[in-house]
Short mmCIF file of C-alpha atoms in Angstrom, two decimals:
data_model
loop_
_atom_site.label_atom_id
_atom_site.label_comp_id
_atom_site.label_asym_id
_atom_site.label_seq_id
_atom_site.Cartn_x
_atom_site.Cartn_y
_atom_site.Cartn_z
CA MET V 3 22.36 7.11 8.31
CA LYS V 4 22.08 3.36 7.71
CA LEU V 5 19.95 1.28 5.37
CA TYR V 6 19.17 -2.22 6.65
CA ASP V 7 19.10 -4.28 3.51
CA TYR V 8 18.86 -7.76 2.00
CA PRO V 9 19.39 -7.17 -1.73
CA GLN V 10 18.31 -10.68 -2.79
CA ALA V 11 14.67 -10.00 -1.81
CA PRO V 12 12.19 -8.08 -3.99
CA ASN V 13 11.20 -5.37 -1.51
CA PRO V 14 14.76 -4.17 -0.78
CA ARG V 15 15.40 -4.24 -4.52
CA ARG V 16 12.64 -1.65 -5.05
CA VAL V 17 14.48 0.79 -2.77
CA ASN V 18 17.91 -0.10 -4.16
CA ILE V 19 16.88 0.67 -7.74
CA PHE V 20 15.21 3.90 -6.55
CA LEU V 21 18.40 5.04 -4.78
CA ALA V 22 20.58 4.10 -7.76
CA GLU V 23 18.33 6.10 -10.12
CA LYS V 24 18.75 9.14 -7.88
CA GLY V 25 22.48 8.53 -7.40
CA ILE V 26 22.19 8.37 -3.61
CA GLU V 27 24.73 6.29 -1.67
CA VAL V 28 23.97 5.08 1.84
CA GLU V 29 25.79 2.89 4.36
CA ARG V 30 24.26 -0.62 4.37
CA VAL V 31 23.77 -3.20 7.08
CA THR V 32 22.77 -6.69 5.94
CA ILE V 33 19.83 -8.33 7.72
CA ASP V 34 19.92 -11.97 6.65
CA LEU V 35 16.31 -13.01 6.09
CA MET V 36 17.39 -16.64 5.61
CA GLN V 37 18.68 -16.56 9.20
CA ARG V 38 15.51 -14.67 10.29
CA GLU V 39 17.66 -11.81 11.58
CA GLN V 40 14.69 -9.48 11.02
CA LEU V 41 13.11 -11.13 14.07
CA ASN V 42 16.11 -10.52 16.39
CA PRO V 43 14.93 -8.54 19.47
CA GLU V 44 17.49 -5.77 18.87
CA TYR V 45 16.31 -5.22 15.30
CA GLN V 46 12.67 -5.52 16.31
CA ARG V 47 13.13 -2.70 18.85
CA LYS V 48 14.20 -0.47 15.95
CA ASN V 49 11.69 -1.83 13.46
CA PRO V 50 8.59 -3.38 15.07
CA ALA V 51 7.38 -4.33 11.58
CA CYS V 52 10.32 -6.81 11.41
CA ASP V 53 11.10 -6.40 7.75
CA VAL V 54 13.69 -5.00 5.37
CA PRO V 55 14.56 -2.52 4.10
CA MET V 56 14.59 -0.09 7.03
CA LEU V 57 16.27 3.29 7.20
CA GLU V 58 17.83 4.53 10.45
CA LEU V 59 18.44 8.28 10.50
CA ASP V 60 21.28 9.89 12.45
CA ASP V 61 18.82 11.10 15.12
CA GLY V 62 17.72 7.50 15.71
CA THR V 63 14.43 7.72 13.82
CA CYS V 64 13.67 4.42 12.10
CA ILE V 65 11.59 4.46 8.92
CA SER V 66 10.46 1.17 7.40
CA GLN V 67 8.19 0.25 4.49
CA ILE V 68 9.17 1.03 0.91
CA ARG V 69 6.77 3.97 0.81
CA GLY V 70 8.27 5.43 3.97
CA ILE V 71 11.83 5.19 2.71
CA VAL V 72 11.24 6.51 -0.81
CA HIS V 73 9.16 9.43 0.42
CA TYR V 74 11.92 10.34 2.90
CA PHE V 75 14.54 10.38 0.12
CA GLU V 76 12.31 12.09 -2.46
CA ALA V 77 11.69 14.97 -0.03
CA ALA V 78 15.35 15.14 1.06
CA HIS V 79 16.70 14.88 -2.53
CA PRO V 80 13.98 16.22 -4.85
CA GLU V 81 16.30 16.34 -7.86
CA ILE V 82 15.61 13.48 -10.33
CA PRO V 83 12.00 13.11 -9.14
CA LEU V 84 10.72 9.52 -9.13
CA LEU V 85 7.39 10.19 -7.41
CA GLY V 86 6.09 12.71 -9.96
CA SER V 87 6.52 16.47 -10.34
CA SER V 88 3.05 18.04 -10.59
CA PRO V 89 0.08 17.17 -8.35
CA ARG V 90 -1.36 15.18 -11.28
CA GLU V 91 1.86 13.19 -11.75
CA LYS V 92 2.23 12.57 -8.03
CA GLY V 93 -1.31 11.19 -7.91
CA LEU V 94 -0.72 8.93 -10.91
CA VAL V 95 2.56 7.55 -9.53
CA GLU V 96 0.97 6.66 -6.17
CA MET V 97 -2.04 5.12 -7.91
CA TRP V 98 -0.07 2.89 -10.25
CA GLU V 99 2.63 2.02 -7.73
CA HIS V 100 -0.13 0.89 -5.38
CA LEU V 101 -1.81 -1.20 -8.08
CA ALA V 102 1.50 -2.85 -9.04
CA PHE V 103 2.10 -3.62 -5.36
CA MET V 104 -1.41 -4.92 -4.63
CA ASN V 105 -2.06 -6.88 -7.83
CA GLY V 106 1.51 -7.77 -8.78
CA LEU V 107 3.88 -8.08 -5.85
CA LEU V 108 1.28 -9.19 -3.29
CA ALA V 109 -0.40 -11.67 -5.65
CA ILE V 110 2.98 -13.30 -6.35
CA ALA V 111 3.73 -13.27 -2.60
CA GLU V 112 0.40 -15.05 -2.04
CA VAL V 113 1.85 -17.94 -4.01
CA PHE V 114 5.44 -17.75 -2.78
CA ARG V 115 4.88 -17.26 0.96
CA ASN V 116 2.14 -19.90 1.04
CA THR V 117 4.10 -22.62 -0.77
CA ALA V 118 7.85 -22.14 -0.05
CA LYS V 119 9.08 -24.60 2.56
CA GLY V 120 11.14 -22.02 4.45
CA PHE V 121 8.01 -19.90 5.01
CA ALA V 122 5.99 -22.67 6.71
CA ASP V 123 4.88 -20.43 9.60
CA ARG V 124 5.74 -17.08 7.97
CA ALA V 125 2.86 -16.50 5.54
CA VAL V 126 2.58 -12.83 6.57
CA VAL V 127 5.47 -10.33 6.84
CA GLY V 128 5.91 -9.02 10.37
CA PRO V 129 6.46 -10.06 13.97
CA HIS V 130 3.61 -12.59 14.14
CA ASN V 131 3.58 -16.14 12.81
CA TYR V 132 0.71 -17.33 10.63
CA PRO V 133 0.41 -20.69 8.90
CA GLN V 134 0.44 -21.09 5.12
CA SER V 135 -2.85 -21.37 3.23
CA ALA V 136 -3.26 -23.60 0.18
CA GLU V 137 -6.38 -21.63 -0.80
CA LEU V 138 -4.45 -18.38 -0.79
CA ALA V 139 -1.63 -19.84 -2.87
CA GLU V 140 -4.22 -20.97 -5.39
CA ARG V 141 -5.86 -17.56 -5.47
CA GLY V 142 -2.50 -15.90 -6.04
CA ALA V 143 -1.79 -18.21 -8.96
CA ARG V 144 -5.07 -17.10 -10.56
CA ARG V 145 -4.33 -13.42 -9.97
CA VAL V 146 -0.84 -13.24 -11.51
CA PRO V 147 -1.95 -13.68 -15.17
CA ASN V 148 -4.52 -10.90 -14.65
CA PHE V 149 -1.78 -8.62 -13.33
CA PHE V 150 0.21 -9.16 -16.51
CA LYS V 151 -2.83 -8.59 -18.73
CA ASP V 152 -3.99 -5.45 -16.90
CA PHE V 153 -0.54 -3.83 -17.02
CA ASP V 154 -0.11 -4.83 -20.66
CA LYS V 155 -3.30 -2.91 -21.38
CA ARG V 156 -2.06 0.11 -19.42
CA LEU V 157 1.19 0.11 -21.41
CA ALA V 158 -0.65 0.01 -24.76
CA ASP V 159 -1.28 3.76 -24.44
CA ASN V 160 1.49 4.81 -22.07
CA GLU V 161 5.27 4.75 -22.44
CA TYR V 162 5.69 4.15 -18.71
CA VAL V 163 3.37 2.78 -16.05
CA ALA V 164 2.31 6.16 -14.59
CA GLY V 165 2.23 7.93 -17.99
CA ASP V 166 4.93 9.47 -20.17
CA PHE V 167 7.63 9.56 -17.48
CA TYR V 168 9.68 6.92 -15.63
CA SER V 169 8.80 6.59 -11.93
CA MET V 170 8.61 4.44 -8.83
CA ALA V 171 5.55 2.80 -10.42
CA ASP V 172 7.88 1.32 -13.07
CA ILE V 173 10.29 0.10 -10.41
CA THR V 174 7.62 -1.83 -8.49
CA THR V 175 6.14 -3.24 -11.71
CA LEU V 176 9.58 -4.38 -12.93
CA VAL V 177 10.48 -5.96 -9.59
CA SER V 178 7.11 -7.74 -9.60
CA CYS V 179 7.75 -9.14 -13.11
CA ASP V 180 11.10 -10.51 -11.90
CA PHE V 181 9.65 -11.77 -8.59
CA ALA V 182 7.11 -13.73 -10.66
CA LYS V 183 9.99 -15.90 -11.90
CA TRP V 184 10.35 -17.19 -8.32
CA ILE V 185 6.96 -18.88 -8.79
CA LYS V 186 7.79 -19.92 -12.39
CA ALA V 187 5.48 -17.31 -13.89
CA GLU V 188 6.51 -14.93 -16.63
CA ILE V 189 5.07 -12.25 -18.86
CA PRO V 190 2.91 -14.09 -21.43
CA GLU V 191 3.84 -13.92 -25.13
CA GLU V 192 0.62 -12.07 -25.95
CA CYS V 193 1.48 -9.20 -23.56
CA GLY V 194 3.60 -7.43 -26.16
CA ASN V 195 3.31 -3.96 -24.63
CA LEU V 196 4.41 -5.19 -21.21
CA ARG V 197 7.26 -7.22 -22.71
CA ALA V 198 8.57 -4.26 -24.72
CA TRP V 199 8.39 -2.00 -21.65
CA TYR V 200 10.09 -4.70 -19.52
CA ASP V 201 12.99 -5.01 -21.98
CA ARG V 202 13.34 -1.23 -22.09
CA VAL V 203 13.40 -0.57 -18.34
CA SER V 204 15.62 -3.62 -17.69
CA GLU V 205 18.34 -1.81 -19.68
CA ARG V 206 18.50 1.13 -17.28
CA PRO V 207 21.86 1.28 -15.48
CA ALA V 208 20.17 1.51 -12.05
CA VAL V 209 18.27 -1.70 -12.79
CA LYS V 210 21.32 -3.52 -14.15
CA ALA V 211 23.29 -2.51 -11.05
CA ASN V 212 20.63 -4.16 -8.86
CA PRO V 213 19.80 -7.48 -10.52
CA MET D 25 -13.24 17.92 -11.03
CA LYS D 26 -15.40 15.08 -9.70
CA LEU D 27 -14.91 12.61 -6.86
CA TYR D 28 -16.62 9.26 -7.41
CA ASP D 29 -17.66 8.25 -3.94
CA TYR D 30 -19.58 5.79 -1.78
CA PRO D 31 -19.35 7.27 1.70
CA GLN D 32 -20.67 4.17 3.49
CA ALA D 33 -17.51 2.16 2.66
CA PRO D 34 -14.24 2.45 4.61
CA ASN D 35 -11.93 3.38 1.72
CA PRO D 36 -13.95 6.39 0.54
CA ARG D 37 -14.24 7.45 4.19
CA ARG D 38 -10.43 7.75 4.40
CA VAL D 39 -10.45 10.31 1.58
CA ASN D 40 -13.56 12.09 2.86
CA ILE D 41 -12.02 12.68 6.30
CA PHE D 42 -8.77 13.82 4.65
CA LEU D 43 -10.62 16.36 2.47
CA ALA D 44 -12.70 17.60 5.41
CA GLU D 45 -9.53 18.12 7.51
CA LYS D 46 -8.09 20.26 4.72
CA GLY D 47 -11.36 22.09 4.09
CA ILE D 48 -11.51 21.04 0.43
CA GLU D 49 -14.91 20.74 -1.24
CA VAL D 50 -15.33 18.67 -4.41
CA GLU D 51 -18.30 17.73 -6.57
CA ARG D 52 -19.36 14.13 -5.83
CA VAL D 53 -20.81 11.36 -7.96
CA THR D 54 -22.18 8.33 -6.13
CA ILE D 55 -21.08 4.90 -7.35
CA ASP D 56 -23.41 2.44 -5.62
CA LEU D 57 -21.25 -0.52 -4.62
CA MET D 58 -24.35 -2.47 -3.54
CA GLN D 59 -25.54 -2.27 -7.16
CA ARG D 60 -21.98 -3.08 -8.37
CA GLU D 61 -21.90 0.19 -10.31
CA GLN D 62 -18.07 0.15 -10.02
CA LEU D 63 -18.13 -2.67 -12.59
CA ASN D 64 -20.21 -0.75 -15.19
CA PRO D 65 -18.27 -0.58 -18.48
CA GLU D 66 -18.43 3.23 -18.60
CA TYR D 67 -16.93 3.57 -15.13
CA GLN D 68 -14.38 0.81 -15.82
CA ARG D 69 -13.14 2.75 -18.87
CA LYS D 70 -12.35 5.65 -16.53
CA ASN D 71 -11.09 3.50 -13.65
CA PRO D 72 -9.80 0.07 -14.71
CA ALA D 73 -9.22 -0.75 -11.03
CA CYS D 74 -13.05 -0.71 -10.59
CA ASP D 75 -13.13 0.80 -7.14
CA VAL D 76 -14.09 3.94 -5.27
CA PRO D 77 -13.09 6.58 -4.55
CA MET D 78 -11.77 7.87 -7.87
CA LEU D 79 -10.92 11.44 -8.81
CA GLU D 80 -11.57 12.74 -12.32
CA LEU D 81 -9.66 15.93 -13.12
CA ASP D 82 -10.95 18.57 -15.52
CA ASP D 83 -8.47 17.41 -18.19
CA GLY D 84 -9.96 13.91 -18.03
CA THR D 85 -7.14 12.33 -15.99
CA CYS D 86 -8.54 9.71 -13.63
CA ILE D 87 -6.71 9.02 -10.37
CA SER D 88 -7.81 6.12 -8.20
CA GLN D 89 -6.43 4.54 -5.03
CA ILE D 90 -6.46 6.41 -1.72
CA ARG D 91 -2.74 7.11 -2.00
CA GLY D 92 -3.18 8.56 -5.48
CA ILE D 93 -5.99 10.88 -4.44
CA VAL D 94 -4.47 12.17 -1.20
CA HIS D 95 -1.08 12.80 -2.82
CA TYR D 96 -2.80 14.76 -5.59
CA PHE D 97 -4.60 16.97 -3.07
CA GLU D 98 -1.62 17.33 -0.71
CA ALA D 99 0.50 18.64 -3.60
CA ALA D 100 -2.27 20.89 -4.96
CA HIS D 101 -3.23 22.22 -1.49
CA PRO D 102 -0.13 21.94 0.72
CA GLU D 103 -1.64 24.08 3.48
CA ILE D 104 -2.74 21.97 6.51
CA PRO D 105 -0.28 19.16 5.65
CA LEU D 106 -1.58 15.67 6.43
CA LEU D 107 1.30 13.74 4.82
CA GLY D 108 4.07 15.29 6.94
CA SER D 109 6.16 18.45 6.57
CA SER D 110 9.85 17.46 6.76
CA PRO D 111 11.41 14.48 4.94
CA ARG D 112 11.47 12.64 8.29
CA GLU D 113 7.76 13.29 8.89
CA LYS D 114 6.83 12.35 5.33
CA GLY D 115 8.67 9.05 5.73
CA LEU D 116 6.98 8.30 9.05
CA VAL D 117 3.48 9.09 7.73
CA GLU D 118 3.91 6.78 4.72
CA MET D 119 5.38 4.03 6.91
CA TRP D 120 2.60 4.07 9.50
CA GLU D 121 -0.19 4.64 7.01
CA HIS D 122 1.03 1.60 5.11
CA LEU D 123 1.20 -0.53 8.27
CA ALA D 124 -2.34 0.53 9.29
CA PHE D 125 -3.54 -0.36 5.79
CA MET D 126 -1.72 -3.71 5.56
CA ASN D 127 -2.24 -4.98 9.11
CA GLY D 128 -5.50 -3.19 9.98
CA LEU D 129 -7.71 -2.49 7.00
CA LEU D 130 -6.59 -5.45 4.87
CA ALA D 131 -6.71 -7.93 7.77
CA ILE D 132 -10.29 -6.87 8.53
CA ALA D 133 -11.11 -7.08 4.81
CA GLU D 134 -9.72 -10.64 4.82
CA VAL D 135 -12.54 -11.51 7.20
CA PHE D 136 -15.25 -9.31 5.71
CA ARG D 137 -14.78 -10.01 2.00
CA ASN D 138 -14.36 -13.74 2.59
CA THR D 139 -17.46 -14.19 4.75
CA ALA D 140 -20.08 -11.58 3.71
CA LYS D 141 -22.81 -13.12 1.53
CA GLY D 142 -22.85 -10.23 -0.94
CA PHE D 143 -19.14 -10.78 -1.70
CA ALA D 144 -19.48 -14.44 -2.71
CA ASP D 145 -17.39 -14.00 -5.88
CA ARG D 146 -15.82 -10.68 -4.97
CA ALA D 147 -13.06 -11.59 -2.51
CA VAL D 148 -10.59 -9.21 -4.20
CA VAL D 149 -11.24 -5.57 -5.13
CA GLY D 150 -10.99 -4.97 -8.88
CA PRO D 151 -12.32 -6.07 -12.24
CA HIS D 152 -11.73 -9.82 -11.73
CA ASN D 153 -13.88 -12.24 -9.76
CA TYR D 154 -12.27 -14.54 -7.19
CA PRO D 155 -14.07 -16.92 -4.83
CA GLN D 156 -14.08 -16.50 -1.06
CA SER D 157 -11.60 -18.42 1.07
CA ALA D 158 -12.48 -19.78 4.51
CA GLU D 159 -8.78 -20.10 5.31
CA LEU D 160 -8.19 -16.44 4.55
CA ALA D 161 -11.16 -15.35 6.67
CA GLU D 162 -9.72 -17.37 9.54
CA ARG D 163 -6.27 -15.84 9.08
CA GLY D 164 -7.75 -12.35 9.10
CA ALA D 165 -9.56 -13.09 12.34
CA ARG D 166 -6.22 -14.02 13.93
CA ARG D 167 -4.50 -10.91 12.60
CA VAL D 168 -6.97 -8.27 13.84
CA PRO D 169 -6.15 -8.62 17.57
CA ASN D 170 -2.44 -8.28 16.72
CA PHE D 171 -3.18 -5.06 14.80
CA PHE D 172 -4.85 -3.61 17.89
CA LYS D 173 -1.98 -4.69 20.17
CA ASP D 174 0.77 -3.42 17.85
CA PHE D 175 -0.84 0.00 17.42
CA ASP D 176 -1.57 0.21 21.15
CA LYS D 177 2.17 -0.23 21.74
CA ARG D 178 3.01 2.45 19.16
CA LEU D 179 0.64 4.89 20.89
CA ALA D 180 2.21 4.27 24.29
CA ASP D 181 5.05 6.63 23.33
CA ASN D 182 3.43 8.74 20.62
CA GLU D 183 0.51 11.15 20.73
CA TYR D 184 -0.45 10.26 17.17
CA VAL D 185 0.28 7.26 14.96
CA ALA D 186 3.14 8.84 12.97
CA GLY D 187 4.55 10.77 15.95
CA ASP D 188 3.61 14.06 17.64
CA PHE D 189 1.41 15.32 14.79
CA TYR D 190 -1.98 14.29 13.34
CA SER D 191 -1.76 12.78 9.84
CA MET D 192 -3.19 10.46 7.22
CA ALA D 193 -1.78 7.59 9.31
CA ASP D 194 -4.33 8.46 12.02
CA ILE D 195 -7.13 8.59 9.47
CA THR D 196 -6.44 5.07 8.14
CA THR D 197 -5.97 3.68 11.66
CA LEU D 198 -9.25 5.25 12.83
CA VAL D 199 -11.18 4.01 9.80
CA SER D 200 -9.72 0.52 10.39
CA CYS D 201 -10.87 0.54 14.04
CA ASP D 202 -14.39 1.43 12.88
CA PHE D 203 -14.30 -1.06 9.98
CA ALA D 204 -13.46 -3.75 12.55
CA LYS D 205 -16.96 -3.31 13.98
CA TRP D 206 -18.31 -4.72 10.69
CA ILE D 207 -16.74 -8.05 11.69
CA LYS D 208 -17.79 -7.64 15.36
CA ALA D 209 -14.25 -6.86 16.50
CA GLU D 210 -13.34 -3.89 18.66
CA ILE D 211 -10.37 -2.38 20.43
CA PRO D 212 -9.72 -4.64 23.46
CA GLU D 213 -10.08 -3.23 27.00
CA GLU D 214 -6.36 -3.72 27.66
CA CYS D 215 -5.36 -1.50 24.72
CA GLY D 216 -5.67 1.67 26.78
CA ASN D 217 -3.36 3.80 24.64
CA LEU D 218 -5.23 2.93 21.46
CA ARG D 219 -8.61 3.50 23.12
CA ALA D 220 -7.60 6.93 24.44
CA TRP D 221 -6.23 7.92 21.03
CA TYR D 222 -9.40 6.58 19.33
CA ASP D 223 -11.67 8.65 21.59
CA ARG D 224 -9.53 11.73 20.95
CA VAL D 225 -9.41 11.55 17.15
CA SER D 226 -13.08 10.55 16.94
CA GLU D 227 -13.92 13.99 18.36
CA ARG D 228 -12.33 15.85 15.46
CA PRO D 229 -14.95 17.77 13.43
CA ALA D 230 -13.73 16.21 10.14
CA VAL D 231 -14.26 12.74 11.59
CA LYS D 232 -17.67 13.58 13.08
CA ALA D 233 -18.75 15.00 9.72
CA ASN D 234 -17.89 11.65 8.05
CA PRO D 235 -19.27 8.96 10.37
#
């Protein structure tokens, strides 16, 4: 089994923290995004989505997308559950992980991918080139403060993002808060609940091991 | 238990087909998106994401987002699995469902939500208003043909989207193909694998019952 990885980028970091929390070790292969190695024909044959991380099983099956990889490992190693235990918890983790991804990570990516010089023709992840959009970068910049505010509100009544237990929803929210620094955004002073939660989860050994 | 629903829209349709495949019946409450009932304060208190569908459990827990709802039901009713059986299958379903959502449903929504008159200030799902973007509508229009081509290629070697078994990945892909008609796009003639698969899954009773 091999995990194709680029630990500097936010999406691989989500999986790396998840694996560290569960204590799972996997052989790694670096795909250098700065060199656009994710677009190499050999890699693209394995992963037509042309992104990292990607997990190659011993039978040759290739599973990409964070959701794909974490669900594989959660089912294979159910101890230390990070996707919820009961049906209710599982539903809440998926819900809040999705909201953190859509309104956090993707909103920040709207700014980053549409303004960074190195992404001039790479505004969308995947095999196809699309030009940057100034309008989309502007929209992203308006969305990020709302992400912080909405999650601050959620954390007023909940110890963790999905409820009273730590989960993959916390991992994606934390990685989004750190990814926001790439666009010079940070958790506002007035978001005290989110800031306290951020400080708390940042202290976890699995998070510290994957900065 | 109550499912807040608006069966005319593509996202609720994904859950409705899923429930019909599993033979699960749930009490429904209509949230009329045309009347913007998803933004009513009472509904927003239950579902801060302000969208449909949303599942309210008997203990008052509210689970929104398609992923949240289907994972709740898959765990509560594991018979007739639609999210995969083995770890490998579970990984593949999440991967391909995510790709259908990101590159199909969201690309089509980029066109629809940024051009439809009724969505003038509602370019992003959720509680916050954002203006439409002509650049984003244009980008979406360029992405949709690539979605069809990429999934046609996937279906050249696979009976269903996630592999040799029917799953939630097929449901989201099918709903995306039908949602594309809202922006006057359809599966191109040359995408024979995708067309054959589309005709096949469209014949399923659960799909016919949720047109």
